[in-house]
């Protein structure tokens, strides 16, 4: 016999005992060297590659036991082992579970306008949006910049602004008026508000009056008494 001799059967065989065999078929079964006799002979001790089985003396590899990730140290199937195992709205691996965040910084969307996002129990919480409008009409409607935050606006009115009514007007004070209409009345520049505003310091052309914001000419003095012999009377701007 080139290998082993079975005296009882008067035949040449591959083996009589395990010692006649070696890897990868270290067990003798029915005078044949095989890889296994039972499932336990095939177990490589690794949980994550599945439970190997023995079939007709040969070890058969198993399917991986986990649909997602496998934690060899704990012999357990888990959702994740590292951030790279996660995606979408839950990109961070924490305690073998994919979560939205672990610290506040994970939630920052780089937009200060919608407030400072925070992380709570693995989920991002929205911040409190900035309120940029100061409620003042006359300084314009403030806006928000994602990086710089609240931004001031251009004044809404070309002339004057009336804050109590939130409207643009011609004037709110005399200082807003000039020229021939130097007075502010009812948010409009007018020539006068009282008769005294119209006086031209000349008594000769009568007393000027103010009507509806406009000056009205007076009635000129008639100095000629019609008597030729006492001369032609004249008018003095101050004395009449």
PDB file of C-alpha atoms in Angstrom:
ATOM      1  CA  UNK A   1       0.000   0.000   0.000  1.00  0.00           C
ATOM      2  CA  UNK A   2       1.199   3.452  -0.890  1.00  0.00           C
ATOM      3  CA  UNK A   3      -0.729   4.976   1.991  1.00  0.00           C
ATOM      4  CA  UNK A   4      -2.271   2.861   4.754  1.00  0.00           C
ATOM      5  CA  UNK A   5      -3.125  -0.847   4.984  1.00  0.00           C
ATOM      6  CA  UNK A   6      -6.305  -2.139   6.566  1.00  0.00           C
ATOM      7  CA  UNK A   7      -5.333  -5.623   7.736  1.00  0.00           C
ATOM      8  CA  UNK A   8      -8.877  -6.482   8.785  1.00  0.00           C
ATOM      9  CA  UNK A   9     -10.215  -5.721   5.329  1.00  0.00           C
ATOM     10  CA  UNK A  10      -7.115  -6.806   3.455  1.00  0.00           C
ATOM     11  CA  UNK A  11      -7.165  -3.519   1.562  1.00  0.00           C
ATOM     12  CA  UNK A  12      -5.181  -0.378   0.976  1.00  0.00           C
ATOM     13  CA  UNK A  13      -6.844   2.776   2.346  1.00  0.00           C
ATOM     14  CA  UNK A  14      -6.127   6.466   2.720  1.00  0.00           C
ATOM     15  CA  UNK A  15      -6.233   6.405   6.486  1.00  0.00           C
ATOM     16  CA  UNK A  16      -6.880   4.392   9.559  1.00  0.00           C
ATOM     17  CA  UNK A  17      -6.742   7.226  12.083  1.00  0.00           C
ATOM     18  CA  UNK A  18      -6.685  11.038  12.193  1.00  0.00           C
ATOM     19  CA  UNK A  19      -2.921  10.907  12.506  1.00  0.00           C
ATOM     20  CA  UNK A  20      -2.775   9.604   8.965  1.00  0.00           C
ATOM     21  CA  UNK A  21      -4.398  12.835   7.693  1.00  0.00           C
ATOM     22  CA  UNK A  22      -3.333  16.499   7.531  1.00  0.00           C
ATOM     23  CA  UNK A  23      -4.761  19.887   6.617  1.00  0.00           C
ATOM     24  CA  UNK A  24      -6.980  20.728   4.929  1.00  0.00           C
ATOM     25  CA  UNK A  25      -8.507  17.236   5.527  1.00  0.00           C
ATOM     26  CA  UNK A  26      -7.269  16.388   9.048  1.00  0.00           C
ATOM     27  CA  UNK A  27      -9.968  13.861  10.051  1.00  0.00           C
ATOM     28  CA  UNK A  28     -10.249  10.177   9.120  1.00  0.00           C
ATOM     29  CA  UNK A  29     -13.769   8.995   8.345  1.00  0.00           C
ATOM     30  CA  UNK A  30     -14.463   5.640   6.659  1.00  0.00           C
ATOM     31  CA  UNK A  31     -10.752   5.340   5.814  1.00  0.00           C
ATOM     32  CA  UNK A  32     -10.936   8.660   3.944  1.00  0.00           C
ATOM     33  CA  UNK A  33      -9.383  11.939   5.057  1.00  0.00           C
ATOM     34  CA  UNK A  34     -12.074  14.622   5.285  1.00  0.00           C
ATOM     35  CA  UNK A  35     -12.286  18.237   6.381  1.00  0.00           C
ATOM     36  CA  UNK A  36     -15.018  17.658   8.934  1.00  0.00           C
ATOM     37  CA  UNK A  37     -17.314  15.264  10.682  1.00  0.00           C
ATOM     38  CA  UNK A  38     -19.562  17.827  12.388  1.00  0.00           C
ATOM     39  CA  UNK A  39     -20.477  21.520  11.934  1.00  0.00           C
ATOM     40  CA  UNK A  40     -18.247  22.439  14.853  1.00  0.00           C
ATOM     41  CA  UNK A  41     -15.210  21.198  12.920  1.00  0.00           C
ATOM     42  CA  UNK A  42     -15.803  24.031  10.413  1.00  0.00           C
ATOM     43  CA  UNK A  43     -16.347  26.955  12.774  1.00  0.00           C
ATOM     44  CA  UNK A  44     -13.616  29.547  12.199  1.00  0.00           C
ATOM     45  CA  UNK A  45     -14.638  31.586  15.215  1.00  0.00           C
ATOM     46  CA  UNK A  46     -15.723  34.607  13.173  1.00  0.00           C
ATOM     47  CA  UNK A  47     -19.331  35.652  13.735  1.00  0.00           C
ATOM     48  CA  UNK A  48     -19.452  38.121  10.869  1.00  0.00           C
ATOM     49  CA  UNK A  49     -18.901  35.595   8.072  1.00  0.00           C
ATOM     50  CA  UNK A  50     -21.734  33.367   9.270  1.00  0.00           C
ATOM     51  CA  UNK A  51     -21.926  29.851  10.756  1.00  0.00           C
ATOM     52  CA  UNK A  52     -20.031  27.313   8.603  1.00  0.00           C
ATOM     53  CA  UNK A  53     -21.545  23.836   8.190  1.00  0.00           C
ATOM     54  CA  UNK A  54     -20.223  20.340   7.383  1.00  0.00           C
ATOM     55  CA  UNK A  55     -21.649  18.599   4.351  1.00  0.00           C
ATOM     56  CA  UNK A  56     -20.376  15.161   3.294  1.00  0.00           C
ATOM     57  CA  UNK A  57     -17.013  15.785   4.927  1.00  0.00           C
ATOM     58  CA  UNK A  58     -16.508  19.231   3.406  1.00  0.00           C
ATOM     59  CA  UNK A  59     -16.900  22.596   5.111  1.00  0.00           C
ATOM     60  CA  UNK A  60     -19.440  24.875   3.489  1.00  0.00           C
ATOM     61  CA  UNK A  61     -19.139  28.655   3.933  1.00  0.00           C
ATOM     62  CA  UNK A  62     -22.176  30.489   5.239  1.00  0.00           C
ATOM     63  CA  UNK A  63     -23.847  33.705   4.155  1.00  0.00           C
ATOM     64  CA  UNK A  64     -22.995  36.836   6.103  1.00  0.00           C
ATOM     65  CA  UNK A  65     -25.504  37.107   8.956  1.00  0.00           C
ATOM     66  CA  UNK A  66     -26.073  40.866   8.811  1.00  0.00           C
ATOM     67  CA  UNK A  67     -28.124  42.886   6.369  1.00  0.00           C
ATOM     68  CA  UNK A  68     -26.281  46.092   7.328  1.00  0.00           C
ATOM     69  CA  UNK A  69     -23.062  46.046   9.386  1.00  0.00           C
ATOM     70  CA  UNK A  70     -21.506  43.442  11.653  1.00  0.00           C
ATOM     71  CA  UNK A  71     -19.787  44.087  14.986  1.00  0.00           C
ATOM     72  CA  UNK A  72     -17.294  41.218  15.322  1.00  0.00           C
ATOM     73  CA  UNK A  73     -16.275  42.231  18.848  1.00  0.00           C
ATOM     74  CA  UNK A  74     -19.856  41.956  20.087  1.00  0.00           C
ATOM     75  CA  UNK A  75     -20.981  39.173  17.708  1.00  0.00           C
ATOM     76  CA  UNK A  76     -23.925  41.397  16.778  1.00  0.00           C
ATOM     77  CA  UNK A  77     -25.564  42.912  13.705  1.00  0.00           C
ATOM     78  CA  UNK A  78     -25.730  46.688  13.898  1.00  0.00           C
ATOM     79  CA  UNK A  79     -26.780  49.624  11.725  1.00  0.00           C
ATOM     80  CA  UNK A  80     -23.322  51.159  11.551  1.00  0.00           C
ATOM     81  CA  UNK A  81     -19.725  50.992  12.726  1.00  0.00           C
ATOM     82  CA  UNK A  82     -18.512  54.327  11.308  1.00  0.00           C
ATOM     83  CA  UNK A  83     -19.924  57.524   9.794  1.00  0.00           C
ATOM     84  CA  UNK A  84     -19.198  56.118   6.339  1.00  0.00           C
ATOM     85  CA  UNK A  85     -21.947  53.540   6.930  1.00  0.00           C
ATOM     86  CA  UNK A  86     -24.526  56.345   7.257  1.00  0.00           C
ATOM     87  CA  UNK A  87     -25.984  58.836   4.797  1.00  0.00           C
ATOM     88  CA  UNK A  88     -28.805  61.275   4.073  1.00  0.00           C
ATOM     89  CA  UNK A  89     -30.476  62.912   7.067  1.00  0.00           C
ATOM     90  CA  UNK A  90     -28.639  60.620   9.510  1.00  0.00           C
ATOM     91  CA  UNK A  91     -24.966  60.897   8.454  1.00  0.00           C
ATOM     92  CA  UNK A  92     -23.327  60.268  11.859  1.00  0.00           C
ATOM     93  CA  UNK A  93     -22.740  56.902  13.551  1.00  0.00           C
ATOM     94  CA  UNK A  94     -23.277  56.981  17.318  1.00  0.00           C
ATOM     95  CA  UNK A  95     -23.593  53.840  19.418  1.00  0.00           C
ATOM     96  CA  UNK A  96     -23.911  51.739  16.238  1.00  0.00           C
ATOM     97  CA  UNK A  97     -26.971  53.764  15.190  1.00  0.00           C
ATOM     98  CA  UNK A  98     -27.112  56.351  12.384  1.00  0.00           C
ATOM     99  CA  UNK A  99     -28.243  59.680  13.779  1.00  0.00           C
ATOM    100  CA  UNK A 100     -28.600  63.223  12.531  1.00  0.00           C
ATOM    101  CA  UNK A 101     -25.958  64.586  14.869  1.00  0.00           C
ATOM    102  CA  UNK A 102     -23.853  64.129  17.982  1.00  0.00           C
ATOM    103  CA  UNK A 103     -22.892  67.769  18.648  1.00  0.00           C
ATOM    104  CA  UNK A 104     -24.474  71.114  17.780  1.00  0.00           C
ATOM    105  CA  UNK A 105     -21.874  71.742  15.082  1.00  0.00           C
ATOM    106  CA  UNK A 106     -23.222  68.799  13.070  1.00  0.00           C
ATOM    107  CA  UNK A 107     -26.460  70.745  12.591  1.00  0.00           C
ATOM    108  CA  UNK A 108     -25.058  74.094  11.469  1.00  0.00           C
ATOM    109  CA  UNK A 109     -26.494  75.028   8.046  1.00  0.00           C
ATOM    110  CA  UNK A 110     -24.244  78.092   7.712  1.00  0.00           C
ATOM    111  CA  UNK A 111     -27.231  80.441   7.675  1.00  0.00           C
ATOM    112  CA  UNK A 112     -27.446  82.786  10.666  1.00  0.00           C
ATOM    113  CA  UNK A 113     -30.846  84.059   9.541  1.00  0.00           C
ATOM    114  CA  UNK A 114     -32.740  80.969  10.693  1.00  0.00           C
ATOM    115  CA  UNK A 115     -31.011  80.880  14.064  1.00  0.00           C
ATOM    116  CA  UNK A 116     -28.492  78.552  15.717  1.00  0.00           C
ATOM    117  CA  UNK A 117     -29.333  74.901  15.195  1.00  0.00           C
ATOM    118  CA  UNK A 118     -28.741  72.499  18.107  1.00  0.00           C
ATOM    119  CA  UNK A 119     -28.426  68.728  18.530  1.00  0.00           C
ATOM    120  CA  UNK A 120     -30.778  66.934  20.896  1.00  0.00           C
ATOM    121  CA  UNK A 121     -30.918  63.148  21.304  1.00  0.00           C
ATOM    122  CA  UNK A 122     -29.284  62.626  17.928  1.00  0.00           C
ATOM    123  CA  UNK A 123     -31.664  64.909  16.040  1.00  0.00           C
ATOM    124  CA  UNK A 124     -31.065  68.435  14.803  1.00  0.00           C
ATOM    125  CA  UNK A 125     -33.360  71.095  16.201  1.00  0.00           C
ATOM    126  CA  UNK A 126     -34.105  74.290  14.299  1.00  0.00           C
ATOM    127  CA  UNK A 127     -32.893  77.563  15.780  1.00  0.00           C
ATOM    128  CA  UNK A 128     -34.897  80.719  16.419  1.00  0.00           C
ATOM    129  CA  UNK A 129     -34.941  82.894  13.311  1.00  0.00           C
ATOM    130  CA  UNK A 130     -33.506  86.398  13.599  1.00  0.00           C
ATOM    131  CA  UNK A 131     -36.049  89.230  13.682  1.00  0.00           C
ATOM    132  CA  UNK A 132     -34.434  91.977  11.638  1.00  0.00           C
ATOM    133  CA  UNK A 133     -37.402  94.317  11.274  1.00  0.00           C
ATOM    134  CA  UNK A 134     -37.063  97.040  13.939  1.00  0.00           C
ATOM    135  CA  UNK A 135     -40.647  98.178  13.372  1.00  0.00           C
ATOM    136  CA  UNK A 136     -39.561 101.590  12.121  1.00  0.00           C
ATOM    137  CA  UNK A 137     -40.989 102.380   8.671  1.00  0.00           C
ATOM    138  CA  UNK A 138     -38.850 105.401   7.971  1.00  0.00           C
ATOM    139  CA  UNK A 139     -35.469 103.619   8.026  1.00  0.00           C
ATOM    140  CA  UNK A 140     -36.605 101.017   5.492  1.00  0.00           C
ATOM    141  CA  UNK A 141     -37.281  97.288   5.686  1.00  0.00           C
ATOM    142  CA  UNK A 142     -34.269  95.480   7.085  1.00  0.00           C
ATOM    143  CA  UNK A 143     -33.140  92.213   5.430  1.00  0.00           C
ATOM    144  CA  UNK A 144     -31.063  89.252   6.558  1.00  0.00           C
ATOM    145  CA  UNK A 145     -27.825  87.976   5.025  1.00  0.00           C
ATOM    146  CA  UNK A 146     -26.967  84.312   5.593  1.00  0.00           C
ATOM    147  CA  UNK A 147     -23.445  85.206   6.729  1.00  0.00           C
ATOM    148  CA  UNK A 148     -23.723  88.751   8.065  1.00  0.00           C
ATOM    149  CA  UNK A 149     -27.124  88.580   9.721  1.00  0.00           C
ATOM    150  CA  UNK A 150     -29.431  91.597   9.825  1.00  0.00           C
ATOM    151  CA  UNK A 151     -28.721  94.324   7.289  1.00  0.00           C
ATOM    152  CA  UNK A 152     -30.004  97.898   7.342  1.00  0.00           C
ATOM    153  CA  UNK A 153     -32.120  99.098   4.430  1.00  0.00           C
ATOM    154  CA  UNK A 154     -32.278 102.239   2.323  1.00  0.00           C
ATOM    155  CA  UNK A 155     -34.740 104.913   3.486  1.00  0.00           C
ATOM    156  CA  UNK A 156     -38.049 104.396   1.664  1.00  0.00           C
ATOM    157  CA  UNK A 157     -38.877 108.047   1.031  1.00  0.00           C
ATOM    158  CA  UNK A 158     -37.368 110.452  -1.487  1.00  0.00           C
ATOM    159  CA  UNK A 159     -38.450 113.519   0.548  1.00  0.00           C
ATOM    160  CA  UNK A 160     -39.788 113.202   4.097  1.00  0.00           C
ATOM    161  CA  UNK A 161     -41.166 110.277   6.089  1.00  0.00           C
ATOM    162  CA  UNK A 162     -44.091 110.360   8.522  1.00  0.00           C
ATOM    163  CA  UNK A 163     -43.432 107.579  11.055  1.00  0.00           C
ATOM    164  CA  UNK A 164     -46.848 107.714  12.819  1.00  0.00           C
ATOM    165  CA  UNK A 165     -48.663 106.962   9.564  1.00  0.00           C
ATOM    166  CA  UNK A 166     -45.914 104.914   7.883  1.00  0.00           C
ATOM    167  CA  UNK A 167     -46.148 107.046   4.757  1.00  0.00           C
ATOM    168  CA  UNK A 168     -43.894 109.122   2.540  1.00  0.00           C
ATOM    169  CA  UNK A 169     -44.825 112.817   2.540  1.00  0.00           C
ATOM    170  CA  UNK A 170     -43.527 116.121   1.250  1.00  0.00           C
ATOM    171  CA  UNK A 171     -42.681 117.396   4.716  1.00  0.00           C
ATOM    172  CA  UNK A 172     -43.027 116.886   8.455  1.00  0.00           C
ATOM    173  CA  UNK A 173     -41.463 120.207   9.543  1.00  0.00           C
ATOM    174  CA  UNK A 174     -40.720 123.638   8.086  1.00  0.00           C
ATOM    175  CA  UNK A 175     -37.083 122.598   7.690  1.00  0.00           C
ATOM    176  CA  UNK A 176     -38.178 120.194   4.951  1.00  0.00           C
ATOM    177  CA  UNK A 177     -39.478 123.130   2.851  1.00  0.00           C
ATOM    178  CA  UNK A 178     -37.767 125.985   1.040  1.00  0.00           C
ATOM    179  CA  UNK A 179     -38.135 128.672  -1.600  1.00  0.00           C
ATOM    180  CA  UNK A 180     -41.592 130.030  -2.222  1.00  0.00           C
ATOM    181  CA  UNK A 181     -43.233 127.378  -0.023  1.00  0.00           C
ATOM    182  CA  UNK A 182     -41.216 127.518   3.216  1.00  0.00           C
ATOM    183  CA  UNK A 183     -43.869 126.273   5.653  1.00  0.00           C
ATOM    184  CA  UNK A 184     -45.083 122.704   6.371  1.00  0.00           C
ATOM    185  CA  UNK A 185     -48.824 122.316   6.836  1.00  0.00           C
ATOM    186  CA  UNK A 186     -50.542 118.913   6.706  1.00  0.00           C
ATOM    187  CA  UNK A 187     -47.330 117.323   5.355  1.00  0.00           C
ATOM    188  CA  UNK A 188     -47.375 119.712   2.377  1.00  0.00           C
ATOM    189  CA  UNK A 189     -45.047 122.651   1.763  1.00  0.00           C
ATOM    190  CA  UNK A 190     -47.077 125.871   1.483  1.00  0.00           C
ATOM    191  CA  UNK A 191     -46.372 129.560   1.130  1.00  0.00           C
ATOM    192  CA  UNK A 192     -48.085 130.466   4.400  1.00  0.00           C
ATOM    193  CA  UNK A 193     -50.066 129.291   7.369  1.00  0.00           C
ATOM    194  CA  UNK A 194     -51.104 132.709   8.808  1.00  0.00           C
ATOM    195  CA  UNK A 195     -51.540 136.172   7.300  1.00  0.00           C
ATOM    196  CA  UNK A 196     -48.272 137.348   8.882  1.00  0.00           C
ATOM    197  CA  UNK A 197     -46.372 134.920   6.684  1.00  0.00           C
ATOM    198  CA  UNK A 198     -47.442 136.957   3.645  1.00  0.00           C
ATOM    199  CA  UNK A 199     -46.503 140.489   4.760  1.00  0.00           C
ATOM    200  CA  UNK A 200     -44.140 142.190   2.323  1.00  0.00           C
ATOM    201  CA  UNK A 201     -43.495 145.236   4.591  1.00  0.00           C
ATOM    202  CA  UNK A 202     -45.084 147.576   2.064  1.00  0.00           C
ATOM    203  CA  UNK A 203     -48.188 149.324   3.283  1.00  0.00           C
ATOM    204  CA  UNK A 204     -48.817 150.807  -0.147  1.00  0.00           C
ATOM    205  CA  UNK A 205     -50.085 147.605  -1.768  1.00  0.00           C
ATOM    206  CA  UNK A 206     -52.406 146.711   1.088  1.00  0.00           C
ATOM    207  CA  UNK A 207     -52.430 143.944   3.716  1.00  0.00           C
ATOM    208  CA  UNK A 208     -51.626 140.536   2.289  1.00  0.00           C
ATOM    209  CA  UNK A 209     -53.584 137.547   3.626  1.00  0.00           C
ATOM    210  CA  UNK A 210     -53.136 133.787   3.716  1.00  0.00           C
ATOM    211  CA  UNK A 211     -55.790 131.553   2.196  1.00  0.00           C
ATOM    212  CA  UNK A 212     -55.455 127.758   1.854  1.00  0.00           C
ATOM    213  CA  UNK A 213     -51.671 127.988   2.138  1.00  0.00           C
ATOM    214  CA  UNK A 214     -51.317 130.649  -0.551  1.00  0.00           C
ATOM    215  CA  UNK A 215     -50.683 134.365  -0.108  1.00  0.00           C
ATOM    216  CA  UNK A 216     -53.329 136.724  -1.425  1.00  0.00           C
ATOM    217  CA  UNK A 217     -52.524 140.282  -2.440  1.00  0.00           C
ATOM    218  CA  UNK A 218     -53.996 143.126  -0.428  1.00  0.00           C
ATOM    219  CA  UNK A 219     -55.954 146.175  -1.697  1.00  0.00           C
ATOM    220  CA  UNK A 220     -53.578 148.966  -2.654  1.00  0.00           C
ATOM    221  CA  UNK A 221     -53.925 152.329  -0.847  1.00  0.00           C
ATOM    222  CA  UNK A 222     -55.413 155.188  -2.892  1.00  0.00           C
ATOM    223  CA  UNK A 223     -53.458 158.284  -1.794  1.00  0.00           C
ATOM    224  CA  UNK A 224     -54.616 160.778  -4.504  1.00  0.00           C
ATOM    225  CA  UNK A 225     -57.386 162.944  -2.943  1.00  0.00           C
ATOM    226  CA  UNK A 226     -58.333 164.310  -6.336  1.00  0.00           C
ATOM    227  CA  UNK A 227     -57.480 167.904  -5.406  1.00  0.00           C
ATOM    228  CA  UNK A 228     -55.040 169.332  -7.878  1.00  0.00           C
ATOM    229  CA  UNK A 229     -54.116 172.389  -5.855  1.00  0.00           C
ATOM    230  CA  UNK A 230     -52.637 170.464  -2.890  1.00  0.00           C
ATOM    231  CA  UNK A 231     -50.375 168.460  -5.111  1.00  0.00           C
ATOM    232  CA  UNK A 232     -50.124 164.792  -6.029  1.00  0.00           C
ATOM    233  CA  UNK A 233     -49.982 162.630  -2.944  1.00  0.00           C
ATOM    234  CA  UNK A 234     -47.501 159.740  -2.830  1.00  0.00           C
ATOM    235  CA  UNK A 235     -47.234 156.530  -0.745  1.00  0.00           C
ATOM    236  CA  UNK A 236     -44.410 155.511   1.573  1.00  0.00           C
ATOM    237  CA  UNK A 237     -43.901 151.767   2.054  1.00  0.00           C
ATOM    238  CA  UNK A 238     -43.734 152.198   5.826  1.00  0.00           C
ATOM    239  CA  UNK A 239     -45.824 155.270   6.527  1.00  0.00           C
ATOM    240  CA  UNK A 240     -48.458 154.756   3.919  1.00  0.00           C
TER     241      UNK A 240
END
